[in-house]
mmCIF file of C-alpha atoms in Angstrom:
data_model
loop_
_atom_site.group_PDB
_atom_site.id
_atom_site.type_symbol
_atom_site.label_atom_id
_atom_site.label_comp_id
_atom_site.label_asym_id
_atom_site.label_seq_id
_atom_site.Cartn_x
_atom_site.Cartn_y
_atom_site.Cartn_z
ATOM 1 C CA UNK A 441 16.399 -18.852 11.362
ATOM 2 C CA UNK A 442 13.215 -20.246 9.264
ATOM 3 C CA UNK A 443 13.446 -22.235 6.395
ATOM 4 C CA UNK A 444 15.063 -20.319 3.168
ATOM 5 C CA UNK A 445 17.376 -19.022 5.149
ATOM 6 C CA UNK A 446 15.645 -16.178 6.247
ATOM 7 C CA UNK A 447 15.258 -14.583 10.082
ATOM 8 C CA UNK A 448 12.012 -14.430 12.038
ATOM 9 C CA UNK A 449 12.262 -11.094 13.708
ATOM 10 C CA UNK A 450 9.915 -10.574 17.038
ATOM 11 C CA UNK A 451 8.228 -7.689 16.098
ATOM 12 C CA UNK A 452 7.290 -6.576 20.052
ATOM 13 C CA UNK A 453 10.907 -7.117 20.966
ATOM 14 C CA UNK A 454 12.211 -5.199 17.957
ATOM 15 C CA UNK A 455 9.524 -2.100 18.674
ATOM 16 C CA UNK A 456 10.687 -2.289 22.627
ATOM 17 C CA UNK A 457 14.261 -2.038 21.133
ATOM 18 C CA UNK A 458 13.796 0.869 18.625
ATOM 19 C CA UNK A 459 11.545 2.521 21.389
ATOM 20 C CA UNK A 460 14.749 2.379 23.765
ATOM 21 C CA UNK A 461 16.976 3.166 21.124
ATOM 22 C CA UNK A 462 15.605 5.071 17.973
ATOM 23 C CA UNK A 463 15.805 8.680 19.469
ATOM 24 C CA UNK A 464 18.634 9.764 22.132
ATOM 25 C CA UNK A 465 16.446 11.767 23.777
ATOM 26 C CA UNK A 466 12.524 11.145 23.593
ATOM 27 C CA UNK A 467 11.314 14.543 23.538
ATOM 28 C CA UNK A 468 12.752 14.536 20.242
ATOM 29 C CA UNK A 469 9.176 12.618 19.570
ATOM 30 C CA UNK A 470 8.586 16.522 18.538
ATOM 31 C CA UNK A 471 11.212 16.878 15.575
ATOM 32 C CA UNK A 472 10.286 13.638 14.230
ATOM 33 C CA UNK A 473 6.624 14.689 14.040
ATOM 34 C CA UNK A 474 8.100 17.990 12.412
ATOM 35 C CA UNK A 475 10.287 16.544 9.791
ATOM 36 C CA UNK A 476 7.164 14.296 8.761
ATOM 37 C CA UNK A 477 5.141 17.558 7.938
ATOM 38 C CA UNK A 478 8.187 18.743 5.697
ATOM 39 C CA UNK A 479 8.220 15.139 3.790
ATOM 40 C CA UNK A 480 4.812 16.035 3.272
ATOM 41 C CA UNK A 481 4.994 19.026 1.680
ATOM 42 C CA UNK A 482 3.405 21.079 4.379
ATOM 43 C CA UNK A 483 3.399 24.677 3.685
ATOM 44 C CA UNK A 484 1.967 25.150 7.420
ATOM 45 C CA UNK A 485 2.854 23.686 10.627
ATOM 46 C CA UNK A 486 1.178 24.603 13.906
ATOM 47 C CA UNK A 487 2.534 23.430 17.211
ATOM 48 C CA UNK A 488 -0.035 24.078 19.968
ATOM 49 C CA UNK A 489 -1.788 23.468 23.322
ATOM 50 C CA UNK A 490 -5.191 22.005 23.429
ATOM 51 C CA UNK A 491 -6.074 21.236 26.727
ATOM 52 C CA UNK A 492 -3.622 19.179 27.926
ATOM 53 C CA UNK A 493 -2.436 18.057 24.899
ATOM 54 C CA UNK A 494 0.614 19.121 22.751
ATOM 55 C CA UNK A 495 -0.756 18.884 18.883
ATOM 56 C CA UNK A 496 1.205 19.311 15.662
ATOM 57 C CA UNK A 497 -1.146 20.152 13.038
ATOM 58 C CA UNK A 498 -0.222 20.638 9.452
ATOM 59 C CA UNK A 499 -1.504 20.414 5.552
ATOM 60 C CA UNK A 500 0.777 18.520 3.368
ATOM 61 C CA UNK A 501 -0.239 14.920 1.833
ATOM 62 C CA UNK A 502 -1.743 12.465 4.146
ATOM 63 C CA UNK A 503 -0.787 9.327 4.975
ATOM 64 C CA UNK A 504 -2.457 6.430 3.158
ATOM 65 C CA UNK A 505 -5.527 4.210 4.909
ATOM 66 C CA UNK A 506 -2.665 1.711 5.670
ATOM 67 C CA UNK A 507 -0.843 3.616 8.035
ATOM 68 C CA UNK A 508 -4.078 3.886 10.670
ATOM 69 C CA UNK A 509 -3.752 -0.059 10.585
ATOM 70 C CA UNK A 510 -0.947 -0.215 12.138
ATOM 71 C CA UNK A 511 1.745 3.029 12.568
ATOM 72 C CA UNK A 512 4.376 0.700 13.737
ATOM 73 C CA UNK A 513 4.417 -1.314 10.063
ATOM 74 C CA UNK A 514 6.042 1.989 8.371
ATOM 75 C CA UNK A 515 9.541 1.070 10.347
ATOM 76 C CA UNK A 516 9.310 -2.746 8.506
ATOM 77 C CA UNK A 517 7.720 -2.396 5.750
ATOM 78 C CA UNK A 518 9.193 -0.101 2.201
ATOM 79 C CA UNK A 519 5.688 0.167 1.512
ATOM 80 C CA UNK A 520 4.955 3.344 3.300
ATOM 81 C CA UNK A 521 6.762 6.698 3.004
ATOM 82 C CA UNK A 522 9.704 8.487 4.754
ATOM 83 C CA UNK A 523 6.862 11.034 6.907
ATOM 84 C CA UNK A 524 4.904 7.705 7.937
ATOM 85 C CA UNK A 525 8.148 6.352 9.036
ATOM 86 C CA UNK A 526 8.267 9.744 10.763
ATOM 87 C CA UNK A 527 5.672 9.750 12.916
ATOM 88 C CA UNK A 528 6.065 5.779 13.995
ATOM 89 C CA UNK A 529 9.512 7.175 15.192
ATOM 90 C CA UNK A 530 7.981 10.029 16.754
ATOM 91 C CA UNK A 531 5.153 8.088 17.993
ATOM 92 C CA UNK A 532 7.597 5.468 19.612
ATOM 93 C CA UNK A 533 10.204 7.990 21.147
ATOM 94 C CA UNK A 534 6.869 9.981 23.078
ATOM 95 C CA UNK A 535 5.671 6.918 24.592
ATOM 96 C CA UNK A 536 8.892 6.931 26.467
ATOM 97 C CA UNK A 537 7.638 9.942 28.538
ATOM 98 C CA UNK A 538 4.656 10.148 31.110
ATOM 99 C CA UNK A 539 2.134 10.033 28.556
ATOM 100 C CA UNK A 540 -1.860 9.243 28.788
ATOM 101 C CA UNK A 541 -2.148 8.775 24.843
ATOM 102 C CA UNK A 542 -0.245 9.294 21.964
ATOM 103 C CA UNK A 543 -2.564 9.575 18.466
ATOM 104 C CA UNK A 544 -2.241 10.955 14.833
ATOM 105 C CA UNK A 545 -5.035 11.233 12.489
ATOM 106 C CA UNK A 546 -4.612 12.258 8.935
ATOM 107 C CA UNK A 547 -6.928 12.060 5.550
ATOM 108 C CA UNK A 548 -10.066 11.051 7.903
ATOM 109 C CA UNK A 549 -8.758 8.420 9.908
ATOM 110 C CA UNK A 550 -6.898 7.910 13.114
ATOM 111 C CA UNK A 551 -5.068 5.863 15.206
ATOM 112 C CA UNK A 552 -4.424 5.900 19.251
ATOM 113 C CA UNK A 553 -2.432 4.162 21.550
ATOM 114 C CA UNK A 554 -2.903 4.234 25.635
ATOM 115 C CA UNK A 555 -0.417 4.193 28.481
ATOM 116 C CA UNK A 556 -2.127 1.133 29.253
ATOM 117 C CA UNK A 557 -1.231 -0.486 25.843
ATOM 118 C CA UNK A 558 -3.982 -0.292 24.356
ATOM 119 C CA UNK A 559 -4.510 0.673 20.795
ATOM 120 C CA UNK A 560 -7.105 1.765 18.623
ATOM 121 C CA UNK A 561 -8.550 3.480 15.181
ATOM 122 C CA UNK A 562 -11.033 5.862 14.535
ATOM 123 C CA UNK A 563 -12.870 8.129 11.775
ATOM 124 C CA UNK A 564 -10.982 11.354 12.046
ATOM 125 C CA UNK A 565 -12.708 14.689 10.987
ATOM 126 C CA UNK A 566 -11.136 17.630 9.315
ATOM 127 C CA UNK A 567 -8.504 18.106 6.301
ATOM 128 C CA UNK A 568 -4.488 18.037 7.263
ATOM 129 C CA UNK A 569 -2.702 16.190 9.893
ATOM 130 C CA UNK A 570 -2.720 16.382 13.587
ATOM 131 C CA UNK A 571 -0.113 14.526 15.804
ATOM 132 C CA UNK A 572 -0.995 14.531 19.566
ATOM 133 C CA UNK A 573 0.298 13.638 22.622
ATOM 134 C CA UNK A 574 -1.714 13.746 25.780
ATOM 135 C CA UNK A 575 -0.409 14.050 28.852
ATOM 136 C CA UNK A 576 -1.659 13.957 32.778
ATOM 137 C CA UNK A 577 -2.984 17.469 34.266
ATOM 138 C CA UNK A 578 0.375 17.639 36.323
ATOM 139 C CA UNK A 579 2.704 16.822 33.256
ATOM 140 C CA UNK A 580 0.599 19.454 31.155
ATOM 141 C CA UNK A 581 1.173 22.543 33.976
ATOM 142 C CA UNK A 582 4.910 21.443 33.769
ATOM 143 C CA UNK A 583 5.271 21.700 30.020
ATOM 144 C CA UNK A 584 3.127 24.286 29.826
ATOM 145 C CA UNK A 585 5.379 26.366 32.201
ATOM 146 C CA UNK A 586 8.304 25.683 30.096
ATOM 147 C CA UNK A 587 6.662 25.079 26.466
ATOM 148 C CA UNK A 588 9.024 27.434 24.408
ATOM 149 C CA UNK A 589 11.514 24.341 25.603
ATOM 150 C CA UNK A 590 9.934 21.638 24.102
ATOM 151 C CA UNK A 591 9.075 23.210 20.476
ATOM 152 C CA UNK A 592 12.593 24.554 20.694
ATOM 153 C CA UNK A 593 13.958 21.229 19.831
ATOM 154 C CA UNK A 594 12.369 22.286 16.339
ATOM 155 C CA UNK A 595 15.374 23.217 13.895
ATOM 156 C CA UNK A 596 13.328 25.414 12.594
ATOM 157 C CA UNK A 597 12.299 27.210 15.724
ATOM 158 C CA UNK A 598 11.928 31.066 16.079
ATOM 159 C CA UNK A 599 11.136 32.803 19.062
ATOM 160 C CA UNK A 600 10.645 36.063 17.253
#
């Protein structure tokens, strides 16, 4: 408690928490991610391999210079918007897996966090959004082997 009665909340406790807690199941990073490109107002949504790397790339509004300062600020803060709020979920539940790097660049800049903690920003090329998560050559041949699984947790998902 702080003085005007209000609480002083630990902001790397409270992210460890809502990383534990804020999806069931992590690899729901993915519908997260998706449900940000419909707050946008995508009208496409691609969900590919590049490398090894799973990317979600759509069109849709991007999210505002403020976002690339710190992702984690859209869970605190009313400032941002509901598919900034999104991806920090997203972003938090896939860094519960055996990931090298998550990152998500949108409306030329971009923002990247390590498996070793580290974080950093970066002038993003291209028009839409891309959400990526990175993962080790061994994780990639395993997800690649069974990627209709992981874009099936899409609700929107079509195998046709």
């Amino acid at each position: 408690l702080v003085e005007g009665g209000a609480f002083r909340i630990d902001r790397a406790v409270a992210l460890e928490k809502l990383r534990q807690y804020q999806l069931p199941d992590p690899w729901l990073f993915v519908n997260a991610w998706a449900r940000s490109a419909v707050l946008s107002e995508a009208t496409r949504l691609d969900c590919i391999r590049e490398g090894d790397a799973s990317v979600l790339r759509f069109d849709g509004k991007p999210f505002p210079p403020a976002f690339f300062d710190g992702p984690y600020e859209a869970m605190f803060s009313e400032d941002f918007s509901a598919p900034a709020r999104h991806v920090a979920i997203g972003i938090l539940g896939a860094q519960r897996l055996s990931l090298l790097q998550v990152s998500a660049a949108s409306g030329g800049r971009g923002w990247s966090w390590g498996s070793d903690g580290a974080e950093a920003t970066f002038d993003a090329p291209g028009p839409g959004t891309a959400l990526r998560a990175l993962w080790s050559a061994s994780e990639a041949a395993a997800i690649a082997m069974s990627a209709s699984s992981l874009w099936r947790t899409l609700p929107f998902w079509s195998s046709s």
